[in-house]
């Protein structure tokens, strides 16, 4: 019986946000050992996929740690040490293994460790030795380091954005591992990094003819044309990371080492460069977005206005008020705002109770310069919730999440969800737990970049993106990178980058 080690640590770190302590990760779950099977077996996460494949293949699976995480600032030093040590100790305790499956995000930065994913993979490699195959799954919003590529035998990232294929990606990784353990293949990763900080249209697969779908089609064609090409994985990078290796990359996993694998990566990197200005999401100011939302013809379903600038999925604090303030100044009756993370306001609303009016200084406390300061106003408490929800999908169905103690408030006919902790809004259950039917409001404003589209696009009349100026801002000139390799696009002029890259 094959003995396989499987672990999952999925942190995406925004370097411009405050470091996240261990408590941040424990809220979402730092799950160890035998607790992992029951917790993740019913989910469509990577760990759910590893468990299902192992059961069907008859593997003995050792699972030291699973940390689903919620994007935030860098892991603080204690959090990283605790999570890394659990992985290392669990790997040592596992004894001899035939293979390793590592579910990583690929954009984890820790305080004192810019390449946390590479450090985790290398730590496992150091224990299992050079001959045990390690297959790594990634989120395509990953900044793949040379160390990570060298420590892994194979890399495969999700192929959809919004990401609805965590489970399928895990199954693909397990299939590669099976072939490697059976001696059918000797996989090696050939990494090509672009001269860009972002690319492949952020791997958005919602536009039918966007750069991501065309890039993925090229990757599939490369795999089909050459049986030695095991996997061609596209990563668009996660730009809000101030690290040397930030940006898009292509990981070609080939059977052995051959220059043709690197050449395929170079071709896709060139494609990424040529498409660098092709961004399929049009960005608006807050005022433009709300005006555009009002102009959408009436009809069934909400207009969804999404705030890129304060998206918890990009490390935003989730407490920026610019969009809420604009909505309160010119209200659309029946509109919903989801959500503001403000533990003091959530507690005050809960203490006041359903039906009470409560004066709040709501949101805007963490970084008032980014996305607006507190809204000082009286709100009516409509409902309370413990803030727990289970994803109905399509994004990781079955996965549990929580806002912490929360309340639904109302002012000027606008319903406002106030939570203890920030969460990306990407699942309809996140509204339903407050008694909101997501199909009913004329307007729903949310904090999220793109991930909401999987659940909300089928019910939305229109989706309009805006930029509030929070720390997950796409206006990258408002931020200062100090560690990124140079020259790089878009910080340096195209011609300078092209010259340095040898005439791309
Ligand atoms: Zn992602």
XYZ file of C-alpha atoms and ligand atoms in Angstrom:
505
model
C 0.000 0.000 0.000
C 1.331 3.412 -0.977
C 1.920 5.819 1.883
C 1.283 9.430 0.864
C 1.682 12.628 2.876
C -0.898 15.323 2.085
C -0.943 18.840 3.546
C -2.749 22.064 2.642
C -1.654 25.599 3.582
C -3.367 28.277 1.490
C -2.355 31.782 2.471
C -2.389 34.746 0.087
C -0.564 37.641 1.718
C -0.948 41.314 0.886
C 2.404 42.900 1.789
C 0.708 46.252 2.226
C -1.646 45.034 4.953
C -0.774 44.528 8.614
C 0.737 41.126 9.549
C -1.806 38.440 10.460
C -1.414 36.646 13.808
C -2.040 32.942 14.427
C -5.538 33.809 15.723
C -6.466 34.958 12.206
C -5.646 31.507 10.821
C -7.185 29.625 13.742
C -10.522 31.335 13.075
C -10.753 29.699 9.681
C -9.149 26.544 11.042
C -5.650 25.218 11.696
C -6.690 21.585 11.447
C -4.305 18.781 12.356
C -3.936 15.045 11.931
C -6.990 12.848 12.143
C -9.334 15.852 12.428
C -8.610 16.626 8.776
C -10.540 13.710 7.232
C -13.925 14.498 8.778
C -13.481 18.247 8.323
C -12.412 18.267 4.666
C -13.808 14.970 3.356
C -17.178 16.577 2.524
C -15.595 19.609 0.781
C -14.531 20.392 -2.774
C -11.225 21.823 -1.508
C -7.771 20.528 -2.412
C -7.728 18.427 0.742
C -11.161 17.078 -0.186
C -9.678 16.075 -3.541
C -6.585 14.478 -1.985
C -8.746 12.459 0.431
C -11.093 11.274 -2.299
C -8.277 10.204 -4.632
C -6.421 8.403 -1.843
C -9.555 6.501 -0.847
C -10.206 5.407 -4.414
C -6.544 4.485 -5.056
C -6.205 2.603 -1.777
C -3.417 4.815 -0.436
C -2.619 5.235 3.196
C -2.791 9.003 3.700
C -1.011 10.917 6.460
C -2.342 14.450 6.876
C -0.242 16.592 9.232
C -1.967 19.942 8.720
C -4.632 21.750 6.722
C -5.035 25.526 6.923
C -7.617 26.917 4.497
C -6.717 30.522 5.455
C -8.409 33.732 4.476
C -6.266 36.288 2.649
C -4.760 38.992 4.837
C -1.409 40.591 5.507
C 1.769 38.502 5.797
C 1.757 35.675 8.339
C 3.409 37.056 11.424
C 6.543 35.255 12.581
C 4.759 33.239 15.283
C 2.001 32.104 12.952
C 4.460 31.017 10.289
C 6.629 29.171 12.807
C 3.609 27.348 14.247
C 2.262 26.293 10.850
C 5.680 25.376 9.424
C 6.586 23.404 12.556
C 3.334 21.439 12.396
C 4.112 20.539 8.794
C 7.722 19.617 9.583
C 6.909 17.607 12.704
C 4.046 15.827 10.946
C 6.290 14.966 8.001
C 8.992 13.619 10.290
C 6.459 11.630 12.301
C 5.007 10.113 9.130
C 8.191 8.108 8.615
C 8.812 6.680 5.162
C 6.445 7.974 2.509
C 6.160 7.117 -1.192
C 4.925 10.534 -2.276
C 3.779 13.968 -1.142
C 0.832 16.166 -2.116
C 1.149 19.801 -1.054
C -1.768 22.161 -1.509
C -0.214 25.616 -1.387
C -1.539 28.996 -2.444
C 1.769 30.224 -3.821
C 1.393 33.815 -2.604
C 2.264 33.326 1.044
C 4.622 35.874 2.544
C 5.626 35.672 6.192
C 7.343 38.283 8.308
C 11.022 37.478 7.774
C 10.323 35.011 4.916
C 9.365 36.496 1.538
C 9.046 33.065 -0.049
C 6.998 31.179 2.520
C 5.613 28.624 0.044
C 9.117 27.829 -1.175
C 10.289 27.490 2.415
C 7.470 25.050 3.244
C 8.069 22.897 0.161
C 11.831 22.894 0.764
C 11.324 21.883 4.392
C 9.351 18.836 3.246
C 11.933 18.057 0.563
C 14.722 18.176 3.142
C 12.933 15.522 5.203
C 11.717 13.138 2.485
C 14.902 13.340 0.429
C 15.485 13.797 -3.292
C 13.776 10.633 -4.560
C 10.261 10.967 -3.165
C 7.987 12.783 -5.644
C 6.345 15.990 -4.407
C 3.400 17.356 -6.378
C 2.229 20.877 -5.554
C -1.138 22.466 -6.301
C -1.372 26.251 -6.481
C -3.842 29.061 -6.812
C -3.024 30.802 -10.122
C -2.676 34.039 -8.125
C 0.677 32.808 -6.996
C 4.196 34.180 -7.243
C 6.213 31.048 -7.906
C 9.782 31.181 -6.632
C 12.713 29.266 -8.079
C 13.005 27.450 -4.755
C 9.403 26.234 -4.909
C 9.844 25.059 -8.507
C 13.046 23.225 -7.572
C 11.556 21.556 -4.497
C 8.531 20.261 -6.423
C 8.498 17.502 -9.029
C 5.283 18.831 -10.521
C 3.144 21.963 -10.200
C -0.466 22.383 -11.211
C -2.624 25.449 -10.530
C -6.383 25.866 -10.763
C -7.484 26.500 -14.345
C -10.528 28.617 -13.538
C -11.050 32.065 -12.077
C -13.344 32.402 -10.202
C -11.806 29.224 -8.859
C -14.292 26.398 -9.073
C -11.830 23.562 -9.689
C -9.913 23.141 -6.423
C -11.057 19.518 -6.215
C -10.276 18.747 -9.866
C -6.830 20.327 -9.502
C -6.140 18.117 -6.492
C -7.272 15.055 -8.453
C -4.964 16.009 -11.324
C -2.053 16.417 -8.898
C -2.775 13.050 -7.304
C -2.871 11.451 -10.744
C 0.577 12.859 -11.538
C 1.831 11.601 -8.181
C 0.446 8.132 -8.857
C 2.272 7.931 -12.190
C 5.485 9.154 -10.570
C 5.236 6.650 -7.690
C 4.560 3.867 -10.194
C 7.709 4.810 -12.096
C 5.818 5.748 -15.284
C 7.263 9.266 -15.276
C 10.066 11.254 -13.681
C 8.507 14.707 -13.471
C 10.580 17.883 -13.265
C 9.385 21.492 -13.149
C 10.696 23.995 -15.701
C 9.739 27.464 -14.535
C 9.522 30.500 -16.789
C 8.850 33.853 -15.144
C 7.558 36.840 -17.032
C 8.942 40.404 -16.816
C 5.633 41.546 -15.416
C 4.003 42.019 -12.045
C 0.608 40.894 -13.360
C -0.643 39.234 -16.505
C -2.925 36.638 -18.136
C -5.830 38.983 -17.230
C -5.513 37.703 -13.666
C -6.437 34.236 -15.136
C -10.123 35.265 -15.396
C -11.909 32.539 -17.298
C -15.316 34.241 -17.324
C -14.645 36.182 -20.581
C -14.953 33.571 -23.361
C -12.110 34.993 -25.443
C -9.949 36.646 -22.778
C -6.198 36.096 -22.410
C -6.703 33.476 -19.698
C -8.895 31.170 -21.781
C -6.630 31.545 -24.791
C -3.539 30.948 -22.632
C -5.123 27.859 -21.097
C -6.023 26.602 -24.576
C -2.382 26.988 -25.653
C -1.296 25.088 -22.533
C -3.725 22.230 -23.240
C -2.527 22.080 -26.849
C 1.091 21.819 -25.667
C 0.150 18.916 -23.401
C -1.765 17.172 -26.182
C 1.054 17.568 -28.709
C 3.822 15.986 -26.633
C 3.364 13.012 -24.290
C 6.470 14.176 -22.417
C 4.631 17.325 -21.352
C 2.817 16.314 -18.187
C 1.340 19.641 -17.154
C 1.518 23.267 -18.280
C 0.421 25.476 -15.396
C -0.291 29.190 -15.809
C 0.043 31.604 -12.912
C -0.928 35.258 -13.231
C 0.861 36.268 -10.029
C -0.467 38.100 -7.002
C 0.631 41.646 -7.484
C 0.084 42.924 -3.929
C 3.200 41.128 -2.708
C 6.377 43.121 -2.295
C 8.738 40.244 -3.093
C 11.459 39.700 -5.678
C 9.597 36.912 -7.474
C 6.196 38.649 -7.795
C 4.317 38.199 -11.061
C 3.169 35.787 -13.752
C 4.906 32.502 -14.414
C 4.511 29.300 -16.375
C 5.441 25.978 -14.809
C 5.978 23.272 -17.404
C 6.187 19.864 -15.765
C 7.997 17.569 -18.150
C 8.986 13.943 -18.026
C 12.628 14.483 -17.174
C 14.812 17.416 -18.146
C 14.851 18.604 -21.753
C 15.286 22.087 -23.259
C 11.984 21.754 -25.136
C 10.079 22.110 -21.862
C 11.704 25.453 -21.089
C 10.961 26.577 -24.658
C 7.239 25.951 -24.131
C 7.313 28.061 -20.975
C 9.085 30.839 -22.848
C 6.376 30.800 -25.543
C 3.615 31.288 -22.992
C 5.572 33.976 -21.173
C 5.831 35.789 -24.483
C 2.057 35.430 -24.926
C 1.618 36.874 -21.415
C 3.771 39.877 -22.370
C 1.895 40.507 -25.608
C -1.428 40.478 -23.718
C -0.250 42.594 -20.786
C -2.646 45.469 -21.443
C -5.630 43.211 -22.058
C -7.610 43.565 -18.851
C -11.189 42.399 -19.271
C -12.612 44.085 -16.157
C -13.302 47.788 -16.620
C -12.615 49.678 -13.402
C -14.754 52.622 -12.227
C -14.568 55.168 -9.474
C -17.100 54.648 -6.697
C -19.286 57.472 -8.033
C -19.120 56.164 -11.603
C -20.006 52.644 -10.491
C -23.059 53.695 -8.480
C -24.249 55.970 -11.310
C -23.789 53.128 -13.797
C -25.702 50.795 -11.478
C -28.662 53.210 -11.433
C -28.587 53.386 -15.213
C -28.968 49.629 -15.696
C -32.513 48.979 -17.014
C -34.927 47.553 -14.437
C -35.433 43.829 -14.405
C -35.027 40.734 -12.301
C -31.926 40.239 -10.200
C -29.582 42.708 -8.533
C -26.924 44.946 -10.007
C -23.755 43.891 -8.194
C -21.177 46.587 -7.492
C -17.882 45.054 -6.367
C -15.145 46.931 -4.562
C -11.665 45.856 -5.685
C -9.980 48.323 -3.386
C -11.065 46.780 -0.105
C -11.481 43.134 -1.100
C -10.688 40.747 1.769
C -9.765 38.204 -0.926
C -6.901 40.522 -1.854
C -5.922 41.225 1.733
C -8.231 44.224 2.184
C -9.327 44.991 5.733
C -12.993 44.842 4.777
C -13.815 47.946 6.755
C -13.413 50.684 4.121
C -16.465 52.915 3.944
C -16.214 54.801 0.637
C -18.880 52.742 -1.142
C -21.240 52.600 1.847
C -20.951 56.342 2.415
C -21.824 57.065 -1.218
C -24.802 54.690 -1.030
C -26.136 56.372 2.125
C -25.825 59.820 0.549
C -27.990 58.817 -2.414
C -29.869 55.711 -1.352
C -31.390 53.056 -3.589
C -34.175 51.664 -1.355
C -33.833 47.955 -0.732
C -30.129 47.911 -1.581
C -27.757 45.660 0.390
C -24.188 46.397 1.466
C -22.043 43.327 2.229
C -20.143 43.945 4.367
C -18.226 46.015 6.944
C -15.891 44.259 9.381
C -16.120 46.167 12.640
C -16.050 44.100 15.835
C -17.014 47.029 18.084
C -20.024 47.974 15.959
C -21.104 44.327 15.648
C -20.989 43.959 19.427
C -22.874 47.249 19.963
C -25.619 46.114 17.585
C -25.888 42.774 19.323
C -26.039 44.445 22.724
C -28.792 46.794 21.507
C -30.842 43.906 20.126
C -33.168 43.405 17.168
C -35.471 46.388 16.615
C -33.265 48.848 18.484
C -31.684 51.976 17.028
C -27.987 52.240 17.684
C -25.552 55.107 17.086
C -22.363 53.785 15.542
C -18.981 54.899 14.349
C -19.013 52.238 11.645
C -15.942 50.959 9.810
C -12.976 52.931 8.535
C -10.935 52.363 11.687
C -8.027 50.246 10.440
C -6.684 52.505 7.710
C -8.887 55.584 7.257
C -6.525 56.952 4.611
C -7.319 53.876 2.489
C -10.983 53.780 1.524
C -12.527 56.230 3.967
C -12.960 56.771 7.715
C -15.877 55.818 9.978
C -19.536 56.462 9.083
C -21.079 58.187 12.100
C -24.802 57.459 12.000
C -27.774 55.786 13.670
C -28.736 52.364 12.320
C -31.668 50.072 13.135
C -30.797 46.478 14.031
C -32.783 44.123 11.770
C -31.229 40.758 12.587
C -28.350 39.066 14.406
C -26.260 36.070 13.396
C -23.393 34.001 14.754
C -21.809 34.591 11.339
C -21.231 30.922 10.480
C -21.914 29.719 6.963
C -21.191 26.752 4.755
C -20.268 27.484 1.133
C -22.922 26.244 -1.282
C -20.542 26.953 -4.162
C -19.595 26.894 -6.913
C -16.573 28.126 -4.883
C -15.397 25.323 -2.516
C -18.819 23.800 -1.747
C -18.989 22.324 1.714
C -16.261 24.520 3.168
C -17.171 26.263 6.400
C -16.513 29.937 6.954
C -17.352 32.522 9.517
C -17.787 36.243 9.903
C -17.839 36.020 13.691
C -20.745 37.566 15.627
C -22.594 39.760 13.145
C -25.644 41.939 12.621
C -27.843 43.141 9.794
C -28.501 46.878 10.114
C -30.652 49.329 8.161
C -30.437 53.018 7.361
C -32.231 55.016 4.642
C -33.677 51.732 3.330
C -30.222 50.194 2.854
C -29.423 46.935 4.614
C -25.847 46.750 5.885
C -24.151 43.563 7.070
C -21.725 44.253 9.919
C -19.358 41.462 10.921
C -16.573 40.849 13.406
C -14.059 39.583 10.826
C -13.574 40.414 7.180
C -14.471 37.886 4.490
C -14.506 38.014 0.741
C -18.138 37.990 -0.424
C -18.392 35.167 -2.948
C -21.151 32.810 -1.832
C -24.906 33.443 -1.666
C -25.075 31.736 1.731
C -23.148 34.694 3.145
C -26.298 36.792 2.558
C -28.886 34.122 3.280
C -27.719 33.626 6.874
C -28.952 37.178 7.501
C -32.370 36.412 6.002
C -31.540 38.166 2.706
C -32.771 36.633 -0.547
C -29.839 37.538 -2.865
C -32.093 37.663 -5.927
C -34.402 40.310 -4.442
C -32.441 43.565 -3.878
C -32.104 45.998 -6.798
C -28.470 46.647 -5.843
C -25.938 44.644 -3.856
C -22.561 46.201 -3.097
C -19.876 43.720 -2.079
C -16.200 43.613 -1.216
C -14.535 41.206 -3.627
C -12.347 41.264 -6.742
C -13.529 38.554 -9.131
C -14.363 35.466 -7.075
C -18.007 36.543 -6.574
C -18.808 36.050 -10.250
C -19.188 32.275 -9.927
C -22.164 32.580 -7.574
C -23.482 36.065 -8.372
C -23.219 36.245 -12.172
C -26.105 33.761 -12.670
C -28.478 35.950 -10.602
C -27.122 39.436 -11.385
C -28.623 41.869 -13.884
C -25.182 43.431 -14.247
C -21.817 43.468 -12.450
C -19.832 46.693 -12.135
C -16.356 46.921 -10.579
C -15.116 49.908 -8.639
C -12.038 50.997 -6.785
C -12.397 52.549 -3.336
C -8.695 53.092 -2.661
C -8.311 50.412 0.005
C -5.173 48.305 0.420
C -6.162 45.812 -2.268
C -6.249 48.669 -4.757
C -5.477 47.958 -8.371
C -4.103 51.475 -8.707
C -0.623 50.169 -8.075
C 1.059 53.514 -8.421
C -0.452 54.389 -5.017
C 1.698 51.696 -3.396
C 5.488 51.456 -3.081
C 7.355 48.257 -3.911
C 10.878 47.943 -2.541
C 11.861 44.310 -3.178
C 10.537 43.572 -6.658
C 13.172 42.662 -9.265
C 13.758 45.462 -11.755
C 13.163 46.336 -14.470
C 9.606 45.040 -14.427
C 6.312 46.020 -16.035
C 4.408 48.192 -15.247
C 6.797 49.937 -12.813
C 9.335 50.480 -15.617
C 8.735 51.595 -19.223
C 7.914 48.866 -21.747
C 11.033 49.542 -23.796
C 13.329 49.253 -20.768
C 11.724 45.956 -19.778
C 11.887 44.616 -23.323
C 15.559 45.528 -23.626
C 16.418 43.851 -20.331
C 14.481 40.730 -21.291
C 16.563 40.357 -24.439
C 14.004 41.654 -26.915
C 10.842 39.902 -25.864
Zn -6.862 33.143 -6.648
